[in-house]
Short mmCIF file of C-alpha atoms and ligand atoms in Angstrom, two decimals:
data_model
loop_
_atom_site.label_atom_id
_atom_site.label_comp_id
_atom_site.label_asym_id
_atom_site.label_seq_id
_atom_site.Cartn_x
_atom_site.Cartn_y
_atom_site.Cartn_z
CA MET A 1 -50.32 -24.83 19.55
CA MET A 2 -49.13 -23.28 16.31
CA LEU A 3 -45.51 -22.37 15.96
CA PRO A 4 -44.05 -19.83 13.51
CA ASN A 5 -42.31 -21.26 10.43
CA ILE A 6 -38.67 -20.67 11.35
CA GLU A 7 -36.24 -22.57 9.15
CA THR A 8 -33.02 -23.80 10.71
CA PHE A 9 -30.32 -26.11 9.37
CA ILE A 10 -31.52 -29.66 9.76
CA GLY A 11 -31.09 -31.13 13.23
CA CYS A 12 -30.07 -27.77 14.79
CA GLU A 13 -32.88 -27.65 17.24
CA SER A 14 -31.33 -26.92 20.62
CA SER A 15 -31.89 -23.70 22.40
CA PHE A 16 -28.97 -21.24 22.65
CA GLU A 17 -28.54 -22.07 26.34
CA GLU A 18 -28.24 -25.88 25.80
CA ALA A 19 -26.13 -25.66 22.61
CA SER A 20 -22.42 -26.39 22.38
CA VAL A 21 -22.28 -25.19 18.74
CA VAL A 22 -23.99 -22.03 17.40
CA LEU A 23 -24.53 -21.42 13.73
CA TYR A 24 -24.72 -17.83 12.48
CA GLY A 25 -25.05 -16.67 8.92
CA ALA A 26 -23.37 -13.75 7.19
CA PRO A 27 -25.16 -13.27 3.85
CA PHE A 28 -22.59 -10.85 2.50
CA ASP A 29 -20.89 -10.72 -0.94
CA SER A 30 -20.14 -7.10 -1.54
CA THR A 31 -16.45 -7.52 -2.31
CA THR A 32 -16.79 -10.62 -4.52
CA SER A 33 -14.33 -9.98 -7.40
CA PHE A 34 -15.99 -12.13 -10.13
CA ARG A 35 -19.47 -13.69 -9.87
CA PRO A 36 -21.55 -12.54 -6.94
CA GLY A 37 -24.28 -14.57 -5.19
CA ALA A 38 -22.65 -15.89 -2.01
CA ARG A 39 -25.10 -13.72 0.01
CA PHE A 40 -27.71 -16.39 -0.76
CA GLY A 41 -25.54 -19.23 0.56
CA PRO A 42 -26.69 -19.48 4.14
CA SER A 43 -30.46 -19.42 3.42
CA ALA A 44 -30.03 -21.94 0.58
CA MET A 45 -28.17 -24.29 2.87
CA ARG A 46 -30.82 -24.18 5.55
CA HIS A 47 -33.59 -24.77 3.00
CA GLU A 48 -31.84 -27.60 1.13
CA SER A 49 -30.55 -29.22 4.29
CA PHE A 50 -33.88 -31.04 4.55
CA GLY A 51 -32.76 -33.22 1.62
CA LEU A 52 -30.05 -34.64 3.89
CA GLU A 53 -30.23 -37.34 6.56
CA THR A 54 -29.25 -36.14 10.09
CA TYR A 55 -27.19 -39.41 10.37
CA SER A 56 -23.64 -39.55 8.99
CA PRO A 57 -22.55 -43.08 8.06
CA TYR A 58 -18.99 -41.70 7.70
CA GLN A 59 -18.75 -40.74 11.35
CA ASP A 60 -21.56 -42.93 12.80
CA ARG A 61 -22.94 -39.86 14.44
CA ASP A 62 -26.30 -38.12 14.17
CA LEU A 63 -27.16 -34.40 14.32
CA MET A 64 -29.91 -35.39 16.76
CA ASP A 65 -27.21 -36.55 19.20
CA ILE A 66 -25.42 -33.19 19.35
CA ARG A 67 -26.58 -29.83 20.64
CA ALA A 68 -26.53 -27.19 17.95
CA PHE A 69 -28.43 -23.91 17.76
CA ASP A 70 -29.02 -21.96 14.54
CA SER A 71 -29.14 -18.24 15.27
CA GLY A 72 -30.13 -17.36 11.69
CA ASP A 73 -28.68 -14.74 9.41
CA LEU A 74 -27.34 -11.32 10.46
CA GLU A 75 -28.79 -8.33 8.73
CA LEU A 76 -25.67 -6.75 7.27
CA CYS A 77 -24.87 -3.48 5.50
CA PHE A 78 -23.97 -4.22 1.87
CA GLY A 79 -22.55 -0.75 1.37
CA SER A 80 -19.86 -0.92 4.09
CA SER A 81 -17.54 -3.91 4.58
CA GLU A 82 -16.29 -2.48 7.87
CA MET A 83 -19.77 -2.16 9.28
CA ALA A 84 -20.70 -5.68 8.11
CA LEU A 85 -17.52 -7.07 9.66
CA SER A 86 -18.19 -5.22 12.93
CA ASP A 87 -21.69 -6.84 13.19
CA ILE A 88 -20.30 -10.31 12.42
CA GLU A 89 -17.54 -9.83 14.97
CA LYS A 90 -20.03 -8.87 17.70
CA ARG A 91 -22.07 -12.03 17.03
CA ALA A 92 -18.92 -14.22 17.11
CA GLU A 93 -17.86 -12.52 20.40
CA GLU A 94 -21.24 -13.16 21.97
CA ILE A 95 -21.07 -16.86 21.13
CA LEU A 96 -17.49 -17.18 22.32
CA ASN A 97 -18.25 -15.37 25.56
CA ALA A 98 -21.05 -17.83 26.20
CA GLY A 99 -18.45 -20.59 26.02
CA LYS A 100 -19.90 -22.03 22.83
CA PHE A 101 -18.40 -22.88 19.43
CA PRO A 102 -19.22 -20.32 16.71
CA LEU A 103 -19.81 -21.80 13.28
CA LEU A 104 -20.18 -19.14 10.57
CA LEU A 105 -22.03 -19.60 7.26
CA GLY A 106 -20.79 -17.25 4.51
CA GLY A 107 -21.13 -15.36 2.49
CA GLU A 108 -17.95 -14.56 0.65
CA HIS A 109 -14.67 -15.25 2.35
CA LEU A 110 -14.13 -11.72 3.78
CA VAL A 111 -16.61 -12.60 6.57
CA THR A 112 -13.94 -14.90 8.05
CA LEU A 113 -11.88 -11.79 9.06
CA ALA A 114 -14.63 -10.80 11.56
CA ALA A 115 -14.74 -14.21 13.14
CA VAL A 116 -10.96 -14.33 13.38
CA ARG A 117 -10.84 -10.92 15.01
CA ALA A 118 -13.23 -12.18 17.70
CA ALA A 119 -11.36 -15.44 18.19
CA ALA A 120 -7.92 -13.79 18.31
CA ALA A 121 -9.13 -11.33 20.94
CA LYS A 122 -10.05 -14.25 23.17
CA TYR A 123 -7.11 -16.53 22.12
CA PRO A 124 -3.98 -14.48 21.39
CA ASP A 125 -1.95 -17.52 20.18
CA LEU A 126 -4.60 -18.41 17.58
CA HIS A 127 -3.68 -20.48 14.49
CA ILE A 128 -5.78 -20.83 11.34
CA ILE A 129 -6.22 -23.90 9.14
CA HIS A 130 -7.33 -22.64 5.73
CA PHE A 131 -8.73 -24.77 2.84
CA ASP A 132 -9.18 -22.83 -0.39
CA ALA A 133 -8.39 -22.77 -4.12
CA HIS A 134 -7.11 -19.23 -3.62
CA ALA A 135 -4.29 -17.93 -1.46
CA ASP A 136 -6.29 -14.80 -0.53
CA LEU A 137 -3.04 -13.12 0.41
CA ARG A 138 -3.20 -9.98 -1.78
CA ASP A 139 -2.27 -6.83 0.16
CA ASP A 140 -5.12 -5.05 -1.65
CA TYR A 141 -7.55 -5.80 -4.44
CA LEU A 142 -7.99 -2.76 -6.81
CA GLY A 143 -6.99 -0.54 -3.80
CA ALA A 144 -9.33 -2.16 -1.27
CA LYS A 145 -7.74 -3.78 1.79
CA LEU A 146 -11.06 -5.38 2.69
CA SER A 147 -11.73 -7.87 -0.05
CA HIS A 148 -12.27 -11.57 -0.15
CA ALA A 149 -9.05 -11.71 -2.15
CA CYS A 150 -7.14 -10.22 0.85
CA VAL A 151 -8.78 -11.97 3.79
CA LEU A 152 -5.85 -14.23 4.83
CA ARG A 153 -3.46 -11.29 4.44
CA ARG A 154 -5.51 -9.31 6.97
CA CYS A 155 -5.50 -12.38 9.22
CA HIS A 156 -1.75 -12.59 8.93
CA GLU A 157 -1.48 -9.03 10.17
CA ILE A 158 -3.31 -10.08 13.32
CA LEU A 159 -1.62 -13.44 13.89
CA GLY A 160 1.86 -13.09 12.38
CA ASP A 161 4.18 -15.61 10.74
CA ASN A 162 3.67 -19.37 10.80
CA HIS A 163 0.16 -19.17 12.38
CA ILE A 164 -1.67 -19.79 9.13
CA HIS A 165 -1.74 -23.24 7.62
CA GLN A 166 -2.96 -23.25 4.02
CA PHE A 167 -4.03 -26.24 1.91
CA CYS A 168 -5.26 -26.95 -1.66
CA ILE A 169 -4.18 -23.50 -2.90
CA ARG A 170 -3.87 -23.41 -6.70
CA SER A 171 -4.56 -19.80 -7.65
CA GLY A 172 -3.14 -16.36 -6.91
CA GLU A 173 -0.56 -13.83 -8.04
CA ARG A 174 3.12 -14.74 -8.04
CA GLU A 175 3.55 -12.28 -5.11
CA GLU A 176 0.98 -14.21 -3.08
CA PHE A 177 2.76 -17.48 -3.61
CA GLN A 178 6.05 -15.83 -2.64
CA PHE A 179 4.47 -14.30 0.43
CA ALA A 180 2.94 -17.68 1.41
CA ARG A 181 6.30 -19.51 1.13
CA LYS A 182 7.84 -16.95 3.40
CA HIS A 183 5.12 -16.27 5.97
CA THR A 184 2.62 -19.12 6.14
CA ASP A 185 2.73 -22.91 6.44
CA PHE A 186 1.93 -23.39 2.76
CA HIS A 187 0.64 -26.60 1.05
CA PRO A 188 -0.46 -25.96 -2.54
CA PHE A 189 -2.84 -28.13 -4.58
CA THR A 190 -3.73 -30.92 -2.12
CA PHE A 191 -3.98 -31.87 1.56
CA GLU A 192 -0.40 -33.16 1.59
CA GLY A 193 1.20 -32.41 4.91
CA LEU A 194 -2.13 -31.97 6.79
CA LYS A 195 -1.58 -34.87 9.12
CA GLU A 196 1.84 -33.52 10.19
CA THR A 197 0.41 -29.96 10.67
CA VAL A 198 -2.43 -31.40 12.79
CA ARG A 199 -0.05 -33.51 14.86
CA GLU A 200 2.09 -30.45 15.69
CA LEU A 201 -0.92 -28.26 16.54
CA LYS A 202 -2.33 -31.02 18.70
CA GLU A 203 0.90 -31.41 20.59
CA LYS A 204 1.17 -27.68 21.21
CA GLN A 205 -2.54 -27.60 22.25
CA VAL A 206 -2.87 -24.22 20.59
CA PRO A 207 -6.32 -22.77 19.73
CA VAL A 208 -7.20 -23.13 16.04
CA TYR A 209 -9.75 -21.44 13.81
CA PHE A 210 -10.85 -23.50 10.78
CA THR A 211 -11.96 -21.77 7.56
CA ILE A 212 -13.30 -23.80 4.59
CA ASP A 213 -13.67 -22.00 1.31
CA LEU A 214 -15.82 -24.52 -0.55
CA ASP A 215 -14.04 -23.64 -3.80
CA CYS A 216 -11.25 -25.90 -2.60
CA LEU A 217 -13.49 -28.63 -4.06
CA ASP A 218 -13.16 -29.33 -7.71
CA PRO A 219 -15.68 -27.35 -9.84
CA SER A 220 -16.93 -30.69 -11.25
CA VAL A 221 -18.51 -31.35 -7.86
CA PHE A 222 -18.90 -27.75 -6.72
CA PRO A 223 -19.48 -25.30 -9.69
CA GLY A 224 -21.79 -22.99 -7.61
CA THR A 225 -19.16 -20.51 -6.46
CA GLY A 226 -17.95 -17.09 -7.50
CA THR A 227 -14.47 -17.95 -8.66
CA PRO A 228 -14.29 -21.68 -9.60
CA GLU A 229 -10.78 -23.10 -10.12
CA ALA A 230 -10.18 -26.41 -11.90
CA GLY A 231 -7.88 -28.93 -10.21
CA GLY A 232 -9.57 -29.18 -6.81
CA VAL A 233 -9.97 -31.87 -4.26
CA SER A 234 -12.84 -34.46 -4.13
CA PHE A 235 -15.67 -34.46 -1.60
CA VAL A 236 -14.27 -37.58 0.07
CA GLU A 237 -10.83 -36.01 0.37
CA LEU A 238 -12.38 -32.88 1.95
CA LEU A 239 -14.37 -35.05 4.33
CA GLU A 240 -11.35 -36.95 5.46
CA ALA A 241 -9.45 -33.65 5.90
CA ILE A 242 -12.22 -32.19 8.09
CA ARG A 243 -12.09 -35.26 10.27
CA THR A 244 -8.30 -34.93 10.57
CA VAL A 245 -8.55 -31.23 11.48
CA SER A 246 -11.19 -31.97 14.14
CA GLN A 247 -8.45 -33.53 16.32
CA VAL A 248 -6.93 -30.13 17.16
CA ASN A 249 -8.21 -27.61 19.71
CA LEU A 250 -10.79 -25.95 17.43
CA VAL A 251 -12.34 -22.71 18.77
CA GLY A 252 -14.36 -21.59 15.76
CA ALA A 253 -15.01 -22.41 12.06
CA ASP A 254 -16.71 -21.29 8.91
CA VAL A 255 -17.97 -22.60 5.57
CA ASN A 256 -18.09 -19.95 2.87
CA GLU A 257 -18.37 -19.07 -0.85
CA LEU A 258 -21.45 -21.11 -1.87
CA ALA A 259 -23.29 -19.06 -4.51
CA PRO A 260 -26.37 -21.31 -5.02
CA MET A 261 -27.81 -19.55 -8.04
CA LEU A 262 -24.63 -20.23 -10.05
CA ASP A 263 -25.47 -23.98 -10.05
CA ALA A 264 -29.03 -24.49 -11.25
CA SER A 265 -28.71 -28.22 -10.66
CA GLY A 266 -28.63 -27.67 -6.85
CA VAL A 267 -25.77 -30.07 -6.50
CA SER A 268 -23.41 -27.46 -5.09
CA THR A 269 -25.90 -26.55 -2.38
CA ALA A 270 -26.44 -30.18 -1.52
CA THR A 271 -22.64 -30.63 -1.33
CA ALA A 272 -22.27 -27.61 0.91
CA CYS A 273 -24.99 -28.94 3.23
CA LYS A 274 -23.17 -32.27 3.50
CA VAL A 275 -19.89 -30.54 4.29
CA LEU A 276 -21.64 -28.57 6.98
CA ARG A 277 -23.31 -31.65 8.51
CA GLU A 278 -19.96 -33.49 8.64
CA LEU A 279 -18.24 -30.38 10.10
CA LEU A 280 -20.94 -30.00 12.78
CA LEU A 281 -20.62 -33.65 13.75
CA ALA A 282 -16.83 -33.47 13.77
CA VAL A 283 -16.60 -30.31 16.00
CA ALA A 284 -19.53 -30.91 18.38
CA LYS A 285 -18.34 -32.16 21.73
MN1 MN B 301 -11.48 -19.19 -2.75
#
């Protein structure tokens, strides 16, 4: 029997019914402030994932041992952020309501807001662990409230003070840094303090959403992104941090801001694929 050529992320071959983790792609980059291209991130990751092994020697786990389903990319309206967010939120809600773990592939970072809206509706005491070079706490960007530069500020409006835990942040306006020191659990530059944060969240057993902006990585290992910022973490540091975060009660996650065409070497896409493999293996029950 011949089957249609449907490309999934490597090792994500379960049916929706069997799966514990469901991937969904949001190829959206309409509010990118500098270099666009993140809309091509999810499809590039699927395509290039076949250069990876399904086995992770770091975790001694294999994608073939977990049950993950790749639901493909949403068809999103590039002209309306609100319409795009609404479609992403509906998909996240559908996955959550089926009792499965939604894992979103961006896209620019604004897509996280939709997933957080869905998760917060189900889990009112939601916390966010946020890895990023940028604080993303602007109240508006050139007058727009819906921008990838404002996404964590919009999340703060939903979740309130001390529910957002930020790491590796090394860029933003002075006002964003002042806002962070007042309203979020703020850890600039590195993952310092992550173990303590994870211990507290684990003790409280609160639901946690995990958002990884890949530009937390140093541009020397991850140049393929819209707003690269020197002074980032290494791949190995990120991997260890992901494994630390996986100890909390995670209810959803995303990997965002890969713009594959901005790195002709393909290394950024390969790195993003490896981050996703490790994240999948860390979160799959
Ligand atoms: Mn960023």
